[in-house]
Coordinates of C-alpha atoms in Angstrom, one line a residue:
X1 CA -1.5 -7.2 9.8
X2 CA -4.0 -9.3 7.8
X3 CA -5.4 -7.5 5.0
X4 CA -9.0 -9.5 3.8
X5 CA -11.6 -8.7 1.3
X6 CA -15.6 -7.9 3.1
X7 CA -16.5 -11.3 2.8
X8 CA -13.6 -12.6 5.0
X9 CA -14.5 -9.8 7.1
X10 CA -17.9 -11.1 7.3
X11 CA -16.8 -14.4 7.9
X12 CA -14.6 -13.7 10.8
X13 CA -17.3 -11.9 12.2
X14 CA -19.9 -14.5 11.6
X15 CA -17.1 -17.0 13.4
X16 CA -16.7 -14.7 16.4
X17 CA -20.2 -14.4 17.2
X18 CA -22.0 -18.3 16.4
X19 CA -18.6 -20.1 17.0
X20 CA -17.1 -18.7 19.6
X21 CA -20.6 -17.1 21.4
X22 CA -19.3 -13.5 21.4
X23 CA -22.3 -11.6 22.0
X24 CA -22.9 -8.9 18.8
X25 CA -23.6 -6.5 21.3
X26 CA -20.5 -6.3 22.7
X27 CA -18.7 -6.2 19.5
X28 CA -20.9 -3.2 18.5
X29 CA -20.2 -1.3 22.0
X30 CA -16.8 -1.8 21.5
X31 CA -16.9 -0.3 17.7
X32 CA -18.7 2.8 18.9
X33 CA -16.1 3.2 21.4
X34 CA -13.2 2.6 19.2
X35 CA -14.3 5.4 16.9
X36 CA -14.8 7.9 19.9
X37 CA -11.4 6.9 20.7
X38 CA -10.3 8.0 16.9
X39 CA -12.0 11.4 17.4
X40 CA -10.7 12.2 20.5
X41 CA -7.3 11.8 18.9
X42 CA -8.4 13.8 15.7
X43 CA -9.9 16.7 17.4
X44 CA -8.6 17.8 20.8
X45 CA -11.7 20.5 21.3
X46 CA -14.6 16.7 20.1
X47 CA -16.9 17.8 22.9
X48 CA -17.6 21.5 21.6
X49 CA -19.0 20.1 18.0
X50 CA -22.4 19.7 17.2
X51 CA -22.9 16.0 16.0
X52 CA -25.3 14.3 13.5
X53 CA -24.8 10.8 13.2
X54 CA -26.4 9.6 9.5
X55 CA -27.6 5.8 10.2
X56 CA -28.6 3.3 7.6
X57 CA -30.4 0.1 9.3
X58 CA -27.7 -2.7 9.9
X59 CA -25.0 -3.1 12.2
X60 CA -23.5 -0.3 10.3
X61 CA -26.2 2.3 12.1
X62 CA -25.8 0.3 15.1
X63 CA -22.4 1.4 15.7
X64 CA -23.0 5.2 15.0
X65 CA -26.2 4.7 17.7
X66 CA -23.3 3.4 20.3
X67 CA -21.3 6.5 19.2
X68 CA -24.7 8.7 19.7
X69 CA -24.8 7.2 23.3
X70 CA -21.4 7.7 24.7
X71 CA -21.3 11.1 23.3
X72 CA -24.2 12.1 24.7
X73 CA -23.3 10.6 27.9
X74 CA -20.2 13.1 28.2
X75 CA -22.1 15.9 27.6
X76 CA -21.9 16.3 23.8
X77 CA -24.8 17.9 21.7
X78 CA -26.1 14.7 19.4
X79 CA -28.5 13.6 17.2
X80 CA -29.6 10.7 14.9
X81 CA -30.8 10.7 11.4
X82 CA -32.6 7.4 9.8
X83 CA -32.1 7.2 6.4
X84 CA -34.8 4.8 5.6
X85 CA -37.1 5.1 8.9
X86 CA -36.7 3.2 12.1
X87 CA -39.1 0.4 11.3
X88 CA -36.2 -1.3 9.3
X89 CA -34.0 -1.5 11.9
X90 CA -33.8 -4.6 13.8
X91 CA -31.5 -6.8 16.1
X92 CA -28.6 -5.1 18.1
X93 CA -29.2 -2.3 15.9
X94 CA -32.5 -1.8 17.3
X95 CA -31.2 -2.7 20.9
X96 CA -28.6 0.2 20.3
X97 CA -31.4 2.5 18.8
X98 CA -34.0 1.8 21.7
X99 CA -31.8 3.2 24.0
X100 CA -31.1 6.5 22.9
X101 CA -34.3 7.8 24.1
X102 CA -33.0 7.3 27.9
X103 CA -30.5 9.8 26.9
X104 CA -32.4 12.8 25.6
X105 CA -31.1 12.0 21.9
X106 CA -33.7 13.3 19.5
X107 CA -33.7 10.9 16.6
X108 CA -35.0 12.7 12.9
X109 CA -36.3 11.2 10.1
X110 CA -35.8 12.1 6.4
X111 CA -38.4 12.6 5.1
X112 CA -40.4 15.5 2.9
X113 CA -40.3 18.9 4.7
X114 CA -37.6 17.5 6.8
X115 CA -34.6 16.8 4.3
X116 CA -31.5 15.9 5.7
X117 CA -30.0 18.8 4.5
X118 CA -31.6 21.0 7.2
X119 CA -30.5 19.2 10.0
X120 CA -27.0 19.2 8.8
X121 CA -27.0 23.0 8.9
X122 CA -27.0 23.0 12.3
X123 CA -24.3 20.3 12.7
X124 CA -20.4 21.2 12.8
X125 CA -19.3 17.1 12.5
X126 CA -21.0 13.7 10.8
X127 CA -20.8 10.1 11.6
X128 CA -21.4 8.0 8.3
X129 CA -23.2 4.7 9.6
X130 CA -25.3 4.3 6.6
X131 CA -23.9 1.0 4.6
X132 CA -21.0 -1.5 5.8
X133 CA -18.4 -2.7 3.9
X134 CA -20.6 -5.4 2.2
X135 CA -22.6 -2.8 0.3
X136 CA -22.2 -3.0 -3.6
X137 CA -22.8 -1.2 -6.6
X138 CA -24.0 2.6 -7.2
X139 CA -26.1 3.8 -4.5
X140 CA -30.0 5.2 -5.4
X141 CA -32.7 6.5 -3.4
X142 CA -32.5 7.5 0.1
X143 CA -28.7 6.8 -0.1
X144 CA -27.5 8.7 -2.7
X145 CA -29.8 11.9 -1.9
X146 CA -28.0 11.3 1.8
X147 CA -24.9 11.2 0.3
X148 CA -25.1 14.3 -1.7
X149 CA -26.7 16.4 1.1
X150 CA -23.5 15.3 3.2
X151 CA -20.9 16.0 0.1
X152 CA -23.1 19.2 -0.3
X153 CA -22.8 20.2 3.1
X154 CA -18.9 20.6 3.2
X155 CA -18.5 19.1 7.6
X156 CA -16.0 17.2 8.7
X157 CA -17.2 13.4 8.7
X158 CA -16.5 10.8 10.0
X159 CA -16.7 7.7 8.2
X160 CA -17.9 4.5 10.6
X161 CA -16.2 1.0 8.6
X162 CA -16.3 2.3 5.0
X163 CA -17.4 5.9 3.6
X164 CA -20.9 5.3 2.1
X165 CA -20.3 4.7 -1.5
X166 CA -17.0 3.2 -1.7
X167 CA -16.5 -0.4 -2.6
X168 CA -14.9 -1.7 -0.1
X169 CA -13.8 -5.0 -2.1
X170 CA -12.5 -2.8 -5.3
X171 CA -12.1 0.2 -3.9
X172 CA -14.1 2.0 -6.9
X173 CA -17.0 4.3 -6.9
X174 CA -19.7 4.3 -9.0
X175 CA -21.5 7.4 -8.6
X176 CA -21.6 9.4 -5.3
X177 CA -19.8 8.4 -2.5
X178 CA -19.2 10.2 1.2
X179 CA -15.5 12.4 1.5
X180 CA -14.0 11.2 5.0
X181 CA -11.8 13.3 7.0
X182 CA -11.2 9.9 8.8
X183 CA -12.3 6.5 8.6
X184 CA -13.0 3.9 11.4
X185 CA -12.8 0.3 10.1
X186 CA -13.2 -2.8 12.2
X187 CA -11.3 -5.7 13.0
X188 CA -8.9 -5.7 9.7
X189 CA -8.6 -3.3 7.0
X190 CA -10.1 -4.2 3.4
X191 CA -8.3 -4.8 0.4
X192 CA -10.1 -1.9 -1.9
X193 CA -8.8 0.5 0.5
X194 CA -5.5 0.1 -1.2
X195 CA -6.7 0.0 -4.4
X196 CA -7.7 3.9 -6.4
X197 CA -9.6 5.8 -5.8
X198 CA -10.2 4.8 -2.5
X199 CA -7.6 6.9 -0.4
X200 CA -9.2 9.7 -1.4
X201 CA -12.2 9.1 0.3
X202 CA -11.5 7.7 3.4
X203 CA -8.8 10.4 4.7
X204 CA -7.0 9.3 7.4
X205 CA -7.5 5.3 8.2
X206 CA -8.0 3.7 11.7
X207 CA -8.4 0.2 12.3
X208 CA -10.2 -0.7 15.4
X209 CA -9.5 -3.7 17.8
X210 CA -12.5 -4.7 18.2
X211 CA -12.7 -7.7 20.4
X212 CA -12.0 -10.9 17.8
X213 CA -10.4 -13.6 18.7
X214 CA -6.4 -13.1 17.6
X215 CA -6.5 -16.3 16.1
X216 CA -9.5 -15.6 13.8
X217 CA -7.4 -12.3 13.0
X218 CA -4.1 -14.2 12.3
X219 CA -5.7 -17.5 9.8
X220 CA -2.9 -18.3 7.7
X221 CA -5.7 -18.6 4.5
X222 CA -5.8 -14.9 4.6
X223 CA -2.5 -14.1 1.9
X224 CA -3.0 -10.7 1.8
X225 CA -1.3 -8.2 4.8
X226 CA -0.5 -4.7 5.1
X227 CA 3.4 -3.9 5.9
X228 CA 4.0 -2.0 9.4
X229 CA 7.7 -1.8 10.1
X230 CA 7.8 -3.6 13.5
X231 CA 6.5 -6.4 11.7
X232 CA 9.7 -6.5 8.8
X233 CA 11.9 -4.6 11.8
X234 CA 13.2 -9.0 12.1
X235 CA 14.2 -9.5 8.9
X236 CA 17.0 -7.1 8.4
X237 CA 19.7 -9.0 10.2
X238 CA 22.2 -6.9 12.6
X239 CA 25.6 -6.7 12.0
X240 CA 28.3 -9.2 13.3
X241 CA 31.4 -7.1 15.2
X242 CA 33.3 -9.7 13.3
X243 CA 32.1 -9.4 9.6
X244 CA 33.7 -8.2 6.2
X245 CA 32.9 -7.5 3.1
X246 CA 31.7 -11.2 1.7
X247 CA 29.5 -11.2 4.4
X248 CA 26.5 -9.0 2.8
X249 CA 26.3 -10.2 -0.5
X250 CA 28.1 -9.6 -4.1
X251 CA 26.0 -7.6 -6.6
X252 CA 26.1 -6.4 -9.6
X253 CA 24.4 -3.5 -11.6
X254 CA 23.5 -3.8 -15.7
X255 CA 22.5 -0.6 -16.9
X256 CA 23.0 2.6 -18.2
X257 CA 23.6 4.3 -22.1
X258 CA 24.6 7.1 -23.7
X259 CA 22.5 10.1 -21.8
X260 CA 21.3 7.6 -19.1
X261 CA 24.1 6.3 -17.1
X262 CA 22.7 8.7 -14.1
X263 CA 19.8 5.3 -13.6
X264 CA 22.6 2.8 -13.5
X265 CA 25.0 4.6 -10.8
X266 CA 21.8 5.8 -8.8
X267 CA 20.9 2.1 -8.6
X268 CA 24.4 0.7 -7.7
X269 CA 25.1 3.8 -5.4
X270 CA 21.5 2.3 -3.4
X271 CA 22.6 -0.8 -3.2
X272 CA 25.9 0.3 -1.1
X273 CA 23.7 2.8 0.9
X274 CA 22.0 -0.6 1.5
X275 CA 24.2 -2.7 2.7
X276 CA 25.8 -4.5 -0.1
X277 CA 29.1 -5.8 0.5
X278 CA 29.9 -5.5 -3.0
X279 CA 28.9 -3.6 -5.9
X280 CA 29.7 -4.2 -9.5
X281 CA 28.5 -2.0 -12.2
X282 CA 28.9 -2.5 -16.4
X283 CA 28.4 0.1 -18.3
X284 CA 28.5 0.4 -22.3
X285 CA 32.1 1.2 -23.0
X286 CA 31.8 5.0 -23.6
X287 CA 30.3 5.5 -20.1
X288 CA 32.9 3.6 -18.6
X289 CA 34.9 6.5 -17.3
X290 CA 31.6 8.7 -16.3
X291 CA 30.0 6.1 -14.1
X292 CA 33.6 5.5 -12.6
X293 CA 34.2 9.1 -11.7
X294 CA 30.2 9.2 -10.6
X295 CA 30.8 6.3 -8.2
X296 CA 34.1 5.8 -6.5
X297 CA 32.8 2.7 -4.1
X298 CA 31.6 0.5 -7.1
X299 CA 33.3 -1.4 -9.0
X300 CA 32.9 -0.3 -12.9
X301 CA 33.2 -2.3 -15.9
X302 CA 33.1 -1.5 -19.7
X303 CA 31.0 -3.3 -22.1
X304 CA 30.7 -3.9 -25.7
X305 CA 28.4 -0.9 -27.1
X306 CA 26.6 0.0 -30.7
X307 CA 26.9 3.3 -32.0
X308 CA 24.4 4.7 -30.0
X309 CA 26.2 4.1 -26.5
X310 CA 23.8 1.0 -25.7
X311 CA 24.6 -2.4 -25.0
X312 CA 25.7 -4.8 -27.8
X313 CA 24.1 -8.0 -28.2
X314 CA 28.1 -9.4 -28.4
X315 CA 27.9 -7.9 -24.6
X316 CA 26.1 -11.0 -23.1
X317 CA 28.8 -13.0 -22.5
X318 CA 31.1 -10.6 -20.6
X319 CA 28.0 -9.6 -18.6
X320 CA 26.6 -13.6 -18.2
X321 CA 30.7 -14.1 -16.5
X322 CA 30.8 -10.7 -14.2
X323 CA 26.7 -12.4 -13.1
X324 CA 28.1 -15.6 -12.2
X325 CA 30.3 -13.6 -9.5
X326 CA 27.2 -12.2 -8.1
X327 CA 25.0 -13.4 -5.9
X328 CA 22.3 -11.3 -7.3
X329 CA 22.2 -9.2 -10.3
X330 CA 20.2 -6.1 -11.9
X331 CA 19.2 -5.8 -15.3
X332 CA 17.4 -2.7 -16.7
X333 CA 18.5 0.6 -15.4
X334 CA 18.8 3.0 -18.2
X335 CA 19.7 0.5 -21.0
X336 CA 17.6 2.1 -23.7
X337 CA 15.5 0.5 -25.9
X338 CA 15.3 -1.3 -29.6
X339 CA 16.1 -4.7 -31.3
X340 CA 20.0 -4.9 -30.0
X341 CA 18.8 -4.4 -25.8
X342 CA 15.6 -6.6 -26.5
X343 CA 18.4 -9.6 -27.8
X344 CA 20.5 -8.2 -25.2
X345 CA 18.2 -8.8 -22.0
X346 CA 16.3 -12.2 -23.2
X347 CA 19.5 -14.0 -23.7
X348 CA 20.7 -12.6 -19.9
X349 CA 17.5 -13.6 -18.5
X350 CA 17.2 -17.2 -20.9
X351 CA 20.3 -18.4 -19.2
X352 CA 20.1 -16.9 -15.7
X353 CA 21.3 -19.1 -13.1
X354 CA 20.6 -17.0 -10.1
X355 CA 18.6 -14.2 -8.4
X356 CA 17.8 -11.5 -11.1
X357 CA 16.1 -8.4 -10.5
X358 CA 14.4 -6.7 -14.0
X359 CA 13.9 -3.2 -13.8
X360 CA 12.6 -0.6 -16.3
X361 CA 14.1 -1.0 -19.9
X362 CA 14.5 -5.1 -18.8
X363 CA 10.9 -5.5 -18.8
X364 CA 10.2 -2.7 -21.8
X365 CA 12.5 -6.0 -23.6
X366 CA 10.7 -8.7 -22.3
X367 CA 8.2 -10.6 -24.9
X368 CA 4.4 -9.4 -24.0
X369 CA 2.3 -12.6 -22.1
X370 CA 5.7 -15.1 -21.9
X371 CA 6.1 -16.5 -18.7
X372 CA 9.7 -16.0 -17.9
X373 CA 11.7 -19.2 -17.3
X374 CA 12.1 -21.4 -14.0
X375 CA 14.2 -19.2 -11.9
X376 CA 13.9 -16.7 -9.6
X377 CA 13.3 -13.6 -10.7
X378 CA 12.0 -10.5 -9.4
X379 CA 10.6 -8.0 -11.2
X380 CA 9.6 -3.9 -9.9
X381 CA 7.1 -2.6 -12.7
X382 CA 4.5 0.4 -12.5
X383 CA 1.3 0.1 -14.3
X384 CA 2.3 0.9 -17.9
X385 CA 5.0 -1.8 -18.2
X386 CA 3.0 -4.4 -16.1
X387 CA 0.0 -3.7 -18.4
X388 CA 2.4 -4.6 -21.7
X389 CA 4.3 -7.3 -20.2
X390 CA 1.0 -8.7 -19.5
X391 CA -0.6 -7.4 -22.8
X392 CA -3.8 -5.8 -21.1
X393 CA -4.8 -2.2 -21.2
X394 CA -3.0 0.5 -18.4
X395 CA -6.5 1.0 -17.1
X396 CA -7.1 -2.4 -16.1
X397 CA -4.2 -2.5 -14.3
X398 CA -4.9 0.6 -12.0
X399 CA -8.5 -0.3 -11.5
X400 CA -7.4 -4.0 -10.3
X401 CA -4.3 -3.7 -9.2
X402 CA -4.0 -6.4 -5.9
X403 CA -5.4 -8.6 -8.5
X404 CA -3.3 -8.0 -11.6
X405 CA -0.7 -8.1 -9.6
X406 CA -1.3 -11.5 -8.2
X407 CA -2.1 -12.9 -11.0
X408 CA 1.2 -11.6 -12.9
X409 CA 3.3 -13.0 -10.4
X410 CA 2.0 -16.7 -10.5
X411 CA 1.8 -16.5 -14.2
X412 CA 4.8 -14.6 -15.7
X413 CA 6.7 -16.5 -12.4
X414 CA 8.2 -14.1 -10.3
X415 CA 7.9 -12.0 -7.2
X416 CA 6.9 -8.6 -8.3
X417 CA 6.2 -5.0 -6.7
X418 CA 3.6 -3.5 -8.8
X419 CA 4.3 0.6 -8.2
X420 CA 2.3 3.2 -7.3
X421 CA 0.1 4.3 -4.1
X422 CA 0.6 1.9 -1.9
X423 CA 2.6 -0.3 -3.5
X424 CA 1.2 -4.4 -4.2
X425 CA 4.1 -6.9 -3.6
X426 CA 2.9 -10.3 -5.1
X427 CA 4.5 -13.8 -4.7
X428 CA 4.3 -16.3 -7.2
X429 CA 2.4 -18.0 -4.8
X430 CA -0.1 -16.0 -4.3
X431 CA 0.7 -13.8 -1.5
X432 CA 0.2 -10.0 -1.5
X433 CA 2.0 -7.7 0.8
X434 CA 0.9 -3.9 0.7
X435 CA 3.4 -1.3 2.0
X436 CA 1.6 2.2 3.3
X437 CA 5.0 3.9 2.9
X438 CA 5.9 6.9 0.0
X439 CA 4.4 10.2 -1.1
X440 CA 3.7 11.5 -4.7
X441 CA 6.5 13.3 -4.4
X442 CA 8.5 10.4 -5.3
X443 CA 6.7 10.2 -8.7
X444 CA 10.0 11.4 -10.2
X445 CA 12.7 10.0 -12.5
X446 CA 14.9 8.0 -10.9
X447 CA 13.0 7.0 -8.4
X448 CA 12.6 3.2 -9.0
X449 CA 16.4 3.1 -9.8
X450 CA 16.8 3.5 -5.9
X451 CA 14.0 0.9 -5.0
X452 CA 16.6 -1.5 -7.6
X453 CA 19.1 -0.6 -5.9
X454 CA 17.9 -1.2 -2.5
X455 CA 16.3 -4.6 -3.5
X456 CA 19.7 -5.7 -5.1
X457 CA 21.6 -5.5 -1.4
X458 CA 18.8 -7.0 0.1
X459 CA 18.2 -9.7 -2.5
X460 CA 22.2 -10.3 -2.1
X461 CA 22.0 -10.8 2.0
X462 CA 22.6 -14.6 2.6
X463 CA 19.0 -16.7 3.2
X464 CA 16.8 -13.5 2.3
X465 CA 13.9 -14.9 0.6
X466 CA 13.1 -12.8 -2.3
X467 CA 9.3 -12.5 -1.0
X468 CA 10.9 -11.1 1.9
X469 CA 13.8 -9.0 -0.2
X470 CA 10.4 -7.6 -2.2
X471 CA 8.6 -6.6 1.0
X472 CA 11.7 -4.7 2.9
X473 CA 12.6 -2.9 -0.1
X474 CA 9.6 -1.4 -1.3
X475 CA 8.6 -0.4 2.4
X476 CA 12.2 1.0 3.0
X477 CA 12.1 3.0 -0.3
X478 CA 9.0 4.4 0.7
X479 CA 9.9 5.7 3.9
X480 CA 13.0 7.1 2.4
X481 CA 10.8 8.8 0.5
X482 CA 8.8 9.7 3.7
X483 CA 11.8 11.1 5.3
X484 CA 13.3 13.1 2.4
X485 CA 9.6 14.7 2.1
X486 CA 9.8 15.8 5.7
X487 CA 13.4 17.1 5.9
X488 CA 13.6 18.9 2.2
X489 CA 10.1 19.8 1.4
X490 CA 8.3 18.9 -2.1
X491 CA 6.7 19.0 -4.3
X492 CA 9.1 16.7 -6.2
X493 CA 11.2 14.4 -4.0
X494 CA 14.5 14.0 -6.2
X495 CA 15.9 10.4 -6.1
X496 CA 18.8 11.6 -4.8
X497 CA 17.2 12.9 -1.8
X498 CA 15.8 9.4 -1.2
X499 CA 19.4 7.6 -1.3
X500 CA 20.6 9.7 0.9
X501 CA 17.9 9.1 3.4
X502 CA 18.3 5.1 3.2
X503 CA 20.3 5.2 6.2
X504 CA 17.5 6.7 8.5
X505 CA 15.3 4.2 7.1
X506 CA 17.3 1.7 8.0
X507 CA 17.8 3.1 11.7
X508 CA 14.3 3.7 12.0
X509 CA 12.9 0.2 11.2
X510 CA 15.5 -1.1 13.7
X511 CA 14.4 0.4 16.4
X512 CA 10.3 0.1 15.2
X513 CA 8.5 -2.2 18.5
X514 CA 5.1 -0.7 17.1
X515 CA 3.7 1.1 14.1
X516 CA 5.1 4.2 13.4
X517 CA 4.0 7.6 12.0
X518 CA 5.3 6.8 8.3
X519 CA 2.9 3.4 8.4
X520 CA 0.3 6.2 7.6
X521 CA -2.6 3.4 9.3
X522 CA -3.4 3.8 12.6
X523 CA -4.1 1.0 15.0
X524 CA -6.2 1.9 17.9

């Protein structure tokens, strides 16, 4: 599914209603109706509550006035609050408002000796159909007092497009904003709602068919898209009942020191949970004989070491010949740090001649702001080591991350997964894929070893594009860590735990014809 920013989404909606004559009245009945739709699956007892819908004066309020109507026409106690008055409301808005008077609705008005805040005492659930998506900036006035009262007022609400507040371009917040227990958005979902602190605010997310066009939906300009599994279910080919080993891909695994082997064989132990045929792991020499007895279905290799049980510079060549067997290699899993690894990992990746993945201490090496060469290289950061290979502050990173992570990919050159709540897989070429998959839970050591690991395989399956590779992985690893949530409990999901639930993943994104629980978005 398309993922676009509110002016796309205005766009689209623009296109739909003077190019191809879709009335905006229709489109507005059918957005009221999806969101009763979402509350009738949210609340099984919807017709006992006592509704208020809050209503701005755009097609925002014009779809909580469609929601005022149906609910009123099942038998449901409803009212209307105008947050600036009823004589700014014009078009299908007004159309929509006009009506409810046929229904016995009784529509307030804020206003002094009337404060919102009274009618909401009385009210057990609120609709939020205040501002759209377009709306920018800190809210004032009318808005923010609304906003407060509703904040204040501790109901359930029900957030209609966007919750009042939130930036639906950035996902930031700059002053008060409304807390969702769900949120209703039309047509396709926006990119700040993947972006911090969005989430938060929006509770659950429903996206609403709507009535668009499918091609308007689908334009191939819109880069960005929002992993569901029966979308990536295709890309995983099945297996032959004639296959062997060579068949799904020869890998190899360059990690681990003294104290930190445990990151090397977790992400060489993924990779066969995976699927790869093969898996080859060096090791500096000492640890040799630990990862070996740690990993009986690898193949382990000892390396030239310094005295503190990292890899030697005078390792490269050794590990530049066991890469040339591979069809895709690892760098980065517990290698330590200081001036021997940085040598160690800039010479690997200077004279790469194949798929190589770069994983924590690989990119700690890497020089801050250099582009790495032509190649393809894929790379699995979180915030901090994005933020240094890029030389910018942490900060800017998690406040921007679809765009940071964009632009690293076309500028450092290579397809990346930038970590984190709903993970951002960027392309050098401009394509963002975010995967609604994982748990805080899996904010645990060794976690990202796994997602290596699982890359690797993938990476190492003959004609998987590394875009692709990116996309599977990240969304697999996440609902790993899904499954291991459900079946062991938290609060910590051990990286272990994940690796073992790989297969399941697997098993379930087979079998995925539609989105599933674990895609966390619902489509209605």
């Amino acid at each position: 599914m398309k993922v676009v920013t509110p002016a796309q989404m205005a766009t689209i909606d623009r296109q739909a209603i003077e190019g191809r004559k879709l009335p905006g009245l229709l489109l507005m009945e059918h957005a009221g109706l999806k969101v009763l739709e979402a509350l009738k699956r949210e609340l099984p007892d919807w017709q006992s509550q006592r509704y208020l819908v809050v209503a701005g004066t755009g097609n925002n309020a014009g779809d909580g006035f469609v929601v005022a109507r149906n609910l009123a026409r099942a038998g449901a106690v409803v009212g209307v609050e105008l947050v600036r008055g009823d004589g700014n409301v014009h078009g299908d808005a007004r159309t929509n408002l006009d009506s409810l008077a046929a229904y016995g609705i009784e529509v307030f008005h804020a206003r002094p000796g009337h404060p919102l805040r009274s009618v909401l005492a009385d009210t057990t659930l609120v609709f939020d159909a205040m501002l759209g998506t377009g709306a920018r900036g800190e809210l004032s006035g009318d808005y923010r007092e609304a906003v407060e009262n509703i904040n204040q007022a501790k109901k359930r609400v029900v957030a209609i497009d966007v919750p009042t507040g939130l930036d639906a371009a950035t996902g930031q917040v700059q002053g008060p904003a409304v807390r969702a227990s769900f949120t209703v958005t039309m047509g396709l979902p926006k990119l700040g709602f993947f972006q911090q602190p969005a989430p938060e605010y929006l509770g659950r997310l429903y996206v609403a068919e709507i009535g668009f066009p499918p091609t308007l939906l689908a334009d191939r300009e819109l880069e960005r898209e929002l992993l569901f599994g029966c979308d990536l279910a295709g890309l995983y080919p099945a297996r032959k009942e004639d296959s062997h080993k060579g068949d799904y891909g020869r890998v190899l695994v360059i990690g681990g020191s003294r104290g930190m082997v445990g990151a090397a064989v977790l992400a060489a132990r993924s990779a066969v949970r995976a699927g790869a045929g093969l898996v080859k792991l060096v090791v500096p020499a000492s640890q040799q004989p630990v990862a070996a007895s740690m990993t009986p279905e690898v193949m382990t290799y000892a390396a030239q070491e310094t005295t503190h049980g990292t890899f030697s510079r005078d390792a490269v060549g050794a590990c530049r010949e066991l890469s040339q067997w591979a069809d895709v290699t690892l760098i980065g899993p517990g290698l330590g740090r200081g001036a021997q690894i940085d040598a160690f990992v800039r010479e690997l990746v200077a004279t790469a001649d194949g798929p190589m993945v770069l994983d924590a201490d690989a990119l700690h090496a890497l020089e801050p702001g250099r582009p790495l060469p032509v190649g393809d290289f894929l790379a699995t950061p979180h915030a901090g080591e994005l933020s240094r290979w890029l030389g910018v502050e942490s900060t800017t990173v998690r406040a921007r991350r679809a765009e940071i992570a964009v632009e690293a990919a076309r500028t450092l050159g290579a397809t990346l997964v930038l970590k984190g709540p709903y993970s951002q897989v960027a392309g050098p070429d401009g394509r963002l894929a975010i995967s609604p998959t994982g748990n805080p839970g899996m904010a645990s050591g060794g976690s990202g070893d796994v997602l290596a690991g699982i890359l690797l395989a993938l990476r190492g399956l003959p004609g998987m594009a590394s875009f692709d590779a990116m996309r599977l992985a990240v969304y697999l690893h996440g609902l790993a860590g899904d499954l291991a949530l459900e079946s062991v409990g938290g609060p910590s999901v051990p990286p272990t735990d994940i690796l073992g639930q790989i297969p399941r993943a697997f098993e379930i994104l087979r079998h995925a014809a539609a989105p599933i629980a674990y895609d966390k978005v619902r489509l209605i």
